[in-house]
GROMACS .gro file of C-alpha atoms in nm:
model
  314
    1UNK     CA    1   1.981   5.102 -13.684
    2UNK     CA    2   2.317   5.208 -13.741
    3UNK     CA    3   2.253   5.553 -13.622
    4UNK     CA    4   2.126   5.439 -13.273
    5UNK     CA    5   2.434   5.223 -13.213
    6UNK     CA    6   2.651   5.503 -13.320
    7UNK     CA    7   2.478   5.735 -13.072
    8UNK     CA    8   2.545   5.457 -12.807
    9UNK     CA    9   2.904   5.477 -12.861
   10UNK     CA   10   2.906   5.832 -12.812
   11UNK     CA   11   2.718   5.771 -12.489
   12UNK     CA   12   2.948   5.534 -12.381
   13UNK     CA   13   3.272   5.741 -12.495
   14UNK     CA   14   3.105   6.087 -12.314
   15UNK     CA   15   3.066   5.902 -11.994
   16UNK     CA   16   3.431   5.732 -11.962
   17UNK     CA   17   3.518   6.140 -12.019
   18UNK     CA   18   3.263   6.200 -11.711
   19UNK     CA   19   3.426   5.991 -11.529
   20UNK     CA   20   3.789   6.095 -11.588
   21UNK     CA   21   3.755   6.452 -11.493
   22UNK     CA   22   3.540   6.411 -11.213
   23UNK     CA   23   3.879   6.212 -11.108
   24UNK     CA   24   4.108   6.504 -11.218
   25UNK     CA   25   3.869   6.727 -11.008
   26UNK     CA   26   3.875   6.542 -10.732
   27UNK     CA   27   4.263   6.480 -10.755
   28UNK     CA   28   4.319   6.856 -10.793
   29UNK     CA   29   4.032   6.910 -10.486
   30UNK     CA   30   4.306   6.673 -10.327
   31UNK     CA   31   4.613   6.842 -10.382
   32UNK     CA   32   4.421   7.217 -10.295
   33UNK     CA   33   4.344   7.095  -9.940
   34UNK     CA   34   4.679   6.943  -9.842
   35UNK     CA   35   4.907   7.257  -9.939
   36UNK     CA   36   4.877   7.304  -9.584
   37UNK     CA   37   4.851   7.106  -9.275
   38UNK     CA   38   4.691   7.223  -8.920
   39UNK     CA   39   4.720   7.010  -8.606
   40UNK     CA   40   4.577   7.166  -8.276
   41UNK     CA   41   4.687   7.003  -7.986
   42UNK     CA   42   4.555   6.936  -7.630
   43UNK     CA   43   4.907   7.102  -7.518
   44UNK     CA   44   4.824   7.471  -7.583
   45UNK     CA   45   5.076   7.368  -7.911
   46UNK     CA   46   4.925   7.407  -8.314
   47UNK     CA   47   5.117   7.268  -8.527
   48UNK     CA   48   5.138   7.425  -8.908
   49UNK     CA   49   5.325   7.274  -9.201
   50UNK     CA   50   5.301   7.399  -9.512
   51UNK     CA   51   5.274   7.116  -9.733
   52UNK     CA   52   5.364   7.219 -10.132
   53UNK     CA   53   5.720   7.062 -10.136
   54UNK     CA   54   5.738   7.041 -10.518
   55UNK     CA   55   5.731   7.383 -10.517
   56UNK     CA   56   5.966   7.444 -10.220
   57UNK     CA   57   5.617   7.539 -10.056
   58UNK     CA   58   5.560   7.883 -10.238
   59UNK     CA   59   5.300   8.040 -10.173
   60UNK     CA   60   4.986   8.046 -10.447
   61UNK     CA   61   4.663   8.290 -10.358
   62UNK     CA   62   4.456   7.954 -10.242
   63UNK     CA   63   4.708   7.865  -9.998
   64UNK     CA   64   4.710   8.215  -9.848
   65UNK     CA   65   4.365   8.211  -9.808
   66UNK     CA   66   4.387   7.877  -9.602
   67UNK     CA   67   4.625   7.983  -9.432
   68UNK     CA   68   4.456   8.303  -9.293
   69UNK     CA   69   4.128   8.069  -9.196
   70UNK     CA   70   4.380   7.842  -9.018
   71UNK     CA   71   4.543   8.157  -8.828
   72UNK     CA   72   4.151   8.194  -8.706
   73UNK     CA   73   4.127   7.856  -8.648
   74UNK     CA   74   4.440   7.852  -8.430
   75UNK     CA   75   4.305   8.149  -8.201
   76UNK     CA   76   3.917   8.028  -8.136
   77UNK     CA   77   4.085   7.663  -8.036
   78UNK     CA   78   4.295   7.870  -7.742
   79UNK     CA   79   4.612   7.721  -7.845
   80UNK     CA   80   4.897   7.968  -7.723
   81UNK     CA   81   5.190   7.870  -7.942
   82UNK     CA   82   5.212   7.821  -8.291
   83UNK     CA   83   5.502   7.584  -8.434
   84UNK     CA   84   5.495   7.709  -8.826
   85UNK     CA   85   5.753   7.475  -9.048
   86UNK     CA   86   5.760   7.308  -9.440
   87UNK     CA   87   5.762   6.996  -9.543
   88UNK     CA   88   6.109   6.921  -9.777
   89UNK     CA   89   6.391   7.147  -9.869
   90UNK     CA   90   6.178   7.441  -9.842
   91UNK     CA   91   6.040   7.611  -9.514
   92UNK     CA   92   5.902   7.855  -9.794
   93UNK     CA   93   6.072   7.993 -10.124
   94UNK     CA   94   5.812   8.261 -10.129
   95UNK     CA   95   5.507   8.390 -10.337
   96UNK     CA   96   5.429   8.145 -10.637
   97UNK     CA   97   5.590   8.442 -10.892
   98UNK     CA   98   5.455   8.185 -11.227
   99UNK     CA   99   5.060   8.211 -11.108
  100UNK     CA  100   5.122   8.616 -11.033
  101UNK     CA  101   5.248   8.594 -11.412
  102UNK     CA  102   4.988   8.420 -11.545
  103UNK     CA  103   4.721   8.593 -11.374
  104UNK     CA  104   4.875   8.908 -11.552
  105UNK     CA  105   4.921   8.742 -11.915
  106UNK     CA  106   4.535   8.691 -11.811
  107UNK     CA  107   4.419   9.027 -11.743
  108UNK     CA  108   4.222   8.876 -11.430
  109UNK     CA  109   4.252   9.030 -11.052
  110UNK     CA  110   4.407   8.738 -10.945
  111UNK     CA  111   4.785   8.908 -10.864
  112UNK     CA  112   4.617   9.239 -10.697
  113UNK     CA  113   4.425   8.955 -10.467
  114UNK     CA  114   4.723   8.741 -10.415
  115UNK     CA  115   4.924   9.078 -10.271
  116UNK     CA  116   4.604   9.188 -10.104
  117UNK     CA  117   4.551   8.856  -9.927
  118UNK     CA  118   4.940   8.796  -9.845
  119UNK     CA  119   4.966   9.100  -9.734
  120UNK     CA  120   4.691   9.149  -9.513
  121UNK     CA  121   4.794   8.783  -9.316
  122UNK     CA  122   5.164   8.883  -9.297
  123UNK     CA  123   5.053   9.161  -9.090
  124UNK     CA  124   4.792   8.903  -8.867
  125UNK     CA  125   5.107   8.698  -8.817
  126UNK     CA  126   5.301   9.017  -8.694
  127UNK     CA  127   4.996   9.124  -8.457
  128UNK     CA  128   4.957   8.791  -8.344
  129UNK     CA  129   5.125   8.782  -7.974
  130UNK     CA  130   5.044   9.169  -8.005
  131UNK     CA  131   4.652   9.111  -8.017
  132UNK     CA  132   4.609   8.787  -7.972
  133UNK     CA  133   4.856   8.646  -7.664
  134UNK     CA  134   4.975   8.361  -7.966
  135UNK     CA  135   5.295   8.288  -7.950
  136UNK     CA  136   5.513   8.198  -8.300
  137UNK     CA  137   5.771   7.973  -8.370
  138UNK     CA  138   5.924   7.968  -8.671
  139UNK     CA  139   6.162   7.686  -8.830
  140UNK     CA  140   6.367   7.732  -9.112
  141UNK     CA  141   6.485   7.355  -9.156
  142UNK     CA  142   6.538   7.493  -9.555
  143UNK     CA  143   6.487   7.755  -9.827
  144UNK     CA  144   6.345   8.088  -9.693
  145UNK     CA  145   6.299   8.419  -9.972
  146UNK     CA  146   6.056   8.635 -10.011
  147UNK     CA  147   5.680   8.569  -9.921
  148UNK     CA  148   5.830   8.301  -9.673
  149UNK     CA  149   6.021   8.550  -9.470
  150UNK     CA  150   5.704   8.745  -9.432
  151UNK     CA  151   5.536   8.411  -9.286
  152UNK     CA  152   5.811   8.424  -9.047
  153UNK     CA  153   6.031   8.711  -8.982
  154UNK     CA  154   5.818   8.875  -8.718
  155UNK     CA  155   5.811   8.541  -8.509
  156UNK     CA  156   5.905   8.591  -8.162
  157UNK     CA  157   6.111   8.262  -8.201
  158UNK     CA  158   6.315   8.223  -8.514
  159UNK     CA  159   6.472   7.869  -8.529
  160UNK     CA  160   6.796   7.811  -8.826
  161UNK     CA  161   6.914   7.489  -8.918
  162UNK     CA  162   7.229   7.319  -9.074
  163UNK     CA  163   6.974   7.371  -9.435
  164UNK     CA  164   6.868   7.743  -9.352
  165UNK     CA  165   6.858   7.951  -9.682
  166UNK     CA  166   6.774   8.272  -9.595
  167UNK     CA  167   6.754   8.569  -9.882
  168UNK     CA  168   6.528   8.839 -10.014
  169UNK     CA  169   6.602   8.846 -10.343
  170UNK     CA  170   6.346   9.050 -10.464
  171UNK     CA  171   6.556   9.342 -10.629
  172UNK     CA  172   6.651   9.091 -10.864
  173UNK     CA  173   6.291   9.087 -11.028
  174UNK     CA  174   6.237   9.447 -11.053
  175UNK     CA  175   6.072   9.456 -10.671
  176UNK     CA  176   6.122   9.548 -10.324
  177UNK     CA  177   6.146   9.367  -9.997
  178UNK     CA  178   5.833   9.314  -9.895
  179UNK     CA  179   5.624   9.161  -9.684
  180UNK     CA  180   5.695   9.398  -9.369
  181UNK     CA  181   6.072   9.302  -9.417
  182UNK     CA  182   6.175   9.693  -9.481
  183UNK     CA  183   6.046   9.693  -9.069
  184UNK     CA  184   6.243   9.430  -8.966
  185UNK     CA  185   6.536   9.486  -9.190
  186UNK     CA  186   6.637   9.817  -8.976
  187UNK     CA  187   6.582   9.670  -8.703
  188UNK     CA  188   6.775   9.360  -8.649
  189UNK     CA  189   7.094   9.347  -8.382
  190UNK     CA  190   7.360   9.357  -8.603
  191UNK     CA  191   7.248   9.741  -8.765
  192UNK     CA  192   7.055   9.878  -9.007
  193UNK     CA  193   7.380   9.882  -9.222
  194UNK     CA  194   7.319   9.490  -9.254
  195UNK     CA  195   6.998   9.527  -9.334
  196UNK     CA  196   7.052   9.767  -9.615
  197UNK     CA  197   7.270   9.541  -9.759
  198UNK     CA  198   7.086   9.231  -9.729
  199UNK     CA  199   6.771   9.418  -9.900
  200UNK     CA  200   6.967   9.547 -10.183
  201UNK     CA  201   7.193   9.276 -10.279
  202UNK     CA  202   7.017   8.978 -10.188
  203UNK     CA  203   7.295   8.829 -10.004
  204UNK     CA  204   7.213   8.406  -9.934
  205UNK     CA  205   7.272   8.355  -9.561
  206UNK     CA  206   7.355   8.027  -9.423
  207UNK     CA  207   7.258   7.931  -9.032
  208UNK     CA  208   7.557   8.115  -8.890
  209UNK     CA  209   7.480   8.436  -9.077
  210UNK     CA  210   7.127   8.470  -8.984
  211UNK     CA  211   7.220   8.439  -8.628
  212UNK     CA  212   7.499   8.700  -8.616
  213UNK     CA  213   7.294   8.957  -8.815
  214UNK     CA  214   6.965   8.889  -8.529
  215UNK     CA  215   6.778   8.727  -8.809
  216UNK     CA  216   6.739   8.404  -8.631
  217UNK     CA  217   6.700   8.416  -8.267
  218UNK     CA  218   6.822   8.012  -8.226
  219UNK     CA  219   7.015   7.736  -8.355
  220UNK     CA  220   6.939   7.372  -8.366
  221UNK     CA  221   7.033   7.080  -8.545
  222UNK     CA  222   6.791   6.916  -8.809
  223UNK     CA  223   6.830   6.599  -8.609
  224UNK     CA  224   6.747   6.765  -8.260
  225UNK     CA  225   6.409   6.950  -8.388
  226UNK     CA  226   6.199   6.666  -8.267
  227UNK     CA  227   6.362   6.702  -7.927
  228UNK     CA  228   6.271   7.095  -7.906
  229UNK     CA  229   5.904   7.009  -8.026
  230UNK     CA  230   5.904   6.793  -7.687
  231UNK     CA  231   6.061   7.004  -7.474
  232UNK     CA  232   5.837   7.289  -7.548
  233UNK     CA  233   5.490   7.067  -7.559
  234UNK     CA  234   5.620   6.959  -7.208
  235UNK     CA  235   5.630   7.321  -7.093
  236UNK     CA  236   5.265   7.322  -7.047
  237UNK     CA  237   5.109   7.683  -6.962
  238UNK     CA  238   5.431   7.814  -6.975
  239UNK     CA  239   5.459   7.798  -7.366
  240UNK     CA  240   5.344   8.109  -7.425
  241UNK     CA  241   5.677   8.258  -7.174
  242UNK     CA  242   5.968   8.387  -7.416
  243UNK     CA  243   6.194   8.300  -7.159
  244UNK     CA  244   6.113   7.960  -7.118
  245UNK     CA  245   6.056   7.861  -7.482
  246UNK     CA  246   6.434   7.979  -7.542
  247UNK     CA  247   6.567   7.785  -7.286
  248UNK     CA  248   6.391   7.472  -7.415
  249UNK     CA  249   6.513   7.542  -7.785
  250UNK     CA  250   6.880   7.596  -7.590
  251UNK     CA  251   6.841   7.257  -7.424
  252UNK     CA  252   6.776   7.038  -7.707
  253UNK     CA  253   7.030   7.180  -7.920
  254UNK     CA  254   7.282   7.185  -7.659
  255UNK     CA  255   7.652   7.277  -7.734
  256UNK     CA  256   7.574   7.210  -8.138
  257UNK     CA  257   7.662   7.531  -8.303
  258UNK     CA  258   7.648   7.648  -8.687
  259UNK     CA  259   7.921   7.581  -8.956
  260UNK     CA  260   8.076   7.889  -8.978
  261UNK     CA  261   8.278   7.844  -9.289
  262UNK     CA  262   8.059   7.975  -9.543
  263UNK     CA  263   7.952   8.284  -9.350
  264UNK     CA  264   8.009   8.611  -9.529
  265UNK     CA  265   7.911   8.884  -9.250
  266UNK     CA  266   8.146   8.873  -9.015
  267UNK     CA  267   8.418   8.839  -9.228
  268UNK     CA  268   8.278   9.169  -9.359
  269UNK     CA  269   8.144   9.352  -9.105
  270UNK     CA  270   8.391   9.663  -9.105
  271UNK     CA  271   8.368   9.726  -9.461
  272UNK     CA  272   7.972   9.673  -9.506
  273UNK     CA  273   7.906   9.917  -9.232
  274UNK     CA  274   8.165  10.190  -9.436
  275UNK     CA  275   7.976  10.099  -9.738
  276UNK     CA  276   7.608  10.115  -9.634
  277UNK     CA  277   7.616  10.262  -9.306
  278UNK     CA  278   7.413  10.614  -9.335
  279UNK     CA  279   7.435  10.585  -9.725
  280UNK     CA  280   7.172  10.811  -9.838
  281UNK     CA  281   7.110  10.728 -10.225
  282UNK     CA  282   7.219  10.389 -10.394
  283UNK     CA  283   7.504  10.637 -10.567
  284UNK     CA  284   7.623  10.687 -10.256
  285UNK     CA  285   7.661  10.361 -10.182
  286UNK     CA  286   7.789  10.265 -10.543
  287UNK     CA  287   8.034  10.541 -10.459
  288UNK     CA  288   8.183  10.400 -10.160
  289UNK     CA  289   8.203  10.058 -10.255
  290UNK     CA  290   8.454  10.215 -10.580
  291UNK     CA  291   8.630  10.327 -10.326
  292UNK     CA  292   8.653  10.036 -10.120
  293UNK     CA  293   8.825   9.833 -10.336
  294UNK     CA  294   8.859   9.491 -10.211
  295UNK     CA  295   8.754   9.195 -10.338
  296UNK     CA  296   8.445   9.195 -10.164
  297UNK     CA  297   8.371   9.515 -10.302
  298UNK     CA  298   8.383   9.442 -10.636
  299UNK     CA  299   8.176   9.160 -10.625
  300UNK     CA  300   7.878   9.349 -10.487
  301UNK     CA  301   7.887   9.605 -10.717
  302UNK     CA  302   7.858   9.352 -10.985
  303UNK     CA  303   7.575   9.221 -10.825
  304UNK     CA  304   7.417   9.545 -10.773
  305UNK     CA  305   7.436   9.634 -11.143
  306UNK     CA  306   7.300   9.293 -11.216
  307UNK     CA  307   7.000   9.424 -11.022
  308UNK     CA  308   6.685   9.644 -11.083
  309UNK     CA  309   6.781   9.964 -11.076
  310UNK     CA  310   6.469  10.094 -10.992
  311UNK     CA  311   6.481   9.833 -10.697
  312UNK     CA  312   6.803   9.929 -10.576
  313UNK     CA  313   6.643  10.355 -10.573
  314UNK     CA  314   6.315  10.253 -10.426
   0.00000   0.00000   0.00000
């Protein structure tokens, strides 16, 4: 009957439908599991890659929740060093801002869990020699903002390359610096009048930059990172020792140093410590740099108007 072979064409279209999104599940199962990459050594050494380079690696709730299972991981296997990098240009542009948007849009609790969850493993990773004798390495062979300097910042070891990005640019979307970073900001070598300026404007920092302000701790080339990964897995129990981990990174990269001709903080040291240095408002600040004058001066008060006001208060 015409009926019945109509029915059987229905079958047969239903099932080739079947069988196409059990593929697209299975493809997007795929590409869930390999945002990030673990590799626990015999060597006391993990290895962790994050593994989203289409996305410069930015971080999306899933991956933060496989990353703070892998942190466990990492601990029961006794490994005593962790070497935390990204695949491609990015070590990590930061949180995935389009899902926190579209979990809004939804109405769903999907950008209170992604905080929730990135938060709570930004402060594991900061506790983690603390509490748990682990010792971090970070390398920024790339773009580092935002939820990626949280990943990182509060590494004992903080390698920059020749393709170190470094900025937290989160004034610019009506935030703050997160992520522990308004710890660390104050803190760094250079002053707390650095950091104030690098949390309000946003300031890009190259290699050279990150290592005058105490941002990054070393330098090595892109070319001599597989040289440092040797030299440390050959330290044996001794790669959990600050001291010796240095002097490893210092050996592979040798006399190599930064390019130096884009940096922006030394240039400007004298007049971004009389502009930020003990500033108590944003007005003040605002104030000074008016008074200031230069160049300089002009352009970051352009790009502090261009900013959040309510960012540049809080």
């Amino acid at each position: 009957p015409f009926w019945l072979k109509e029915q059987q064409q229905l079958f047969q279209v239903k099932a080739v439908w079947m069988k196409r999104v059990t593929v697209i599940a299975k493809q997007m199962g795929a590409a869930k599991e390999s945002l990030t990459r673990l590799e626990l050594g015999s060597d006391g050494i993990a290895k962790l890659v994050l593994t989203r380079p289409m996305k410069l690696n930015s971080l999306s709730l899933s991956m933060i929740s496989g990353l703070k299972q892998q942190y466990t991981d990492v601990v029961r296997s006794g490994a005593r060093c962790i070497l935390l990098s990204g695949e491609g240009r990015g070590f990590c542009a930061g949180g995935d801002v389009a899902e926190v948007r579209e979990g809004v849009l939804a109405g769903n609790t999907n950008p209170a869990d992604f905080f929730f969850e990135e938060y709570q493993l930004v402060h594991e990773i900061a506790t983690l020699r603390q509490s748990r004798g682990v010792l971090q390495i970070a390398v920024w062979d790339g773009i580092v903002m935002g939820g990626g300097v949280g990943l990182s910042i509060h590494s004992p070891i903080r390698i920059a390359t020749e393709n170190t990005l470094f900025a937290m640019p989160e004034t610019a979307i009506g935030f703050f610096p997160d992520v522990g970073v308004t710890q660390a900001l104050p803190n760094i070598s250079a002053g707390p009048h650095i950091g104030t300026f690098l949390g309000l404007t946003g300031q890009r920092l190259r290699a050279a930059d990150c290592l005058y302000a105490g941002i990054a701790t070393h330098f090595c080339p892109t070319a001599k990172l597989a040289e440092a990964e040797q030299r440390l897995r050959a330290l044996g129990d001794g790669i959990a020792d600050l001291d010796r981990v240095s002097a490893a990174i210092c050996a592979a990269a040798g006399s190599d140093s930064p390019d130096t001709s884009k940096a922006v903080l030394a240039t400007n040291a004298q007049a971004i410590e009389q502009c930020f240095s003990g500033a108590t408002s944003a007005e003040d600040i605002v104030s000074r740099l008016e008074a200031q004058g230069s160049e300089w001066a002009t352009g970051v008060l352009a790009t502090l108007r261009s900013m959040s006001p309510t960012s540049v208060k809080v």
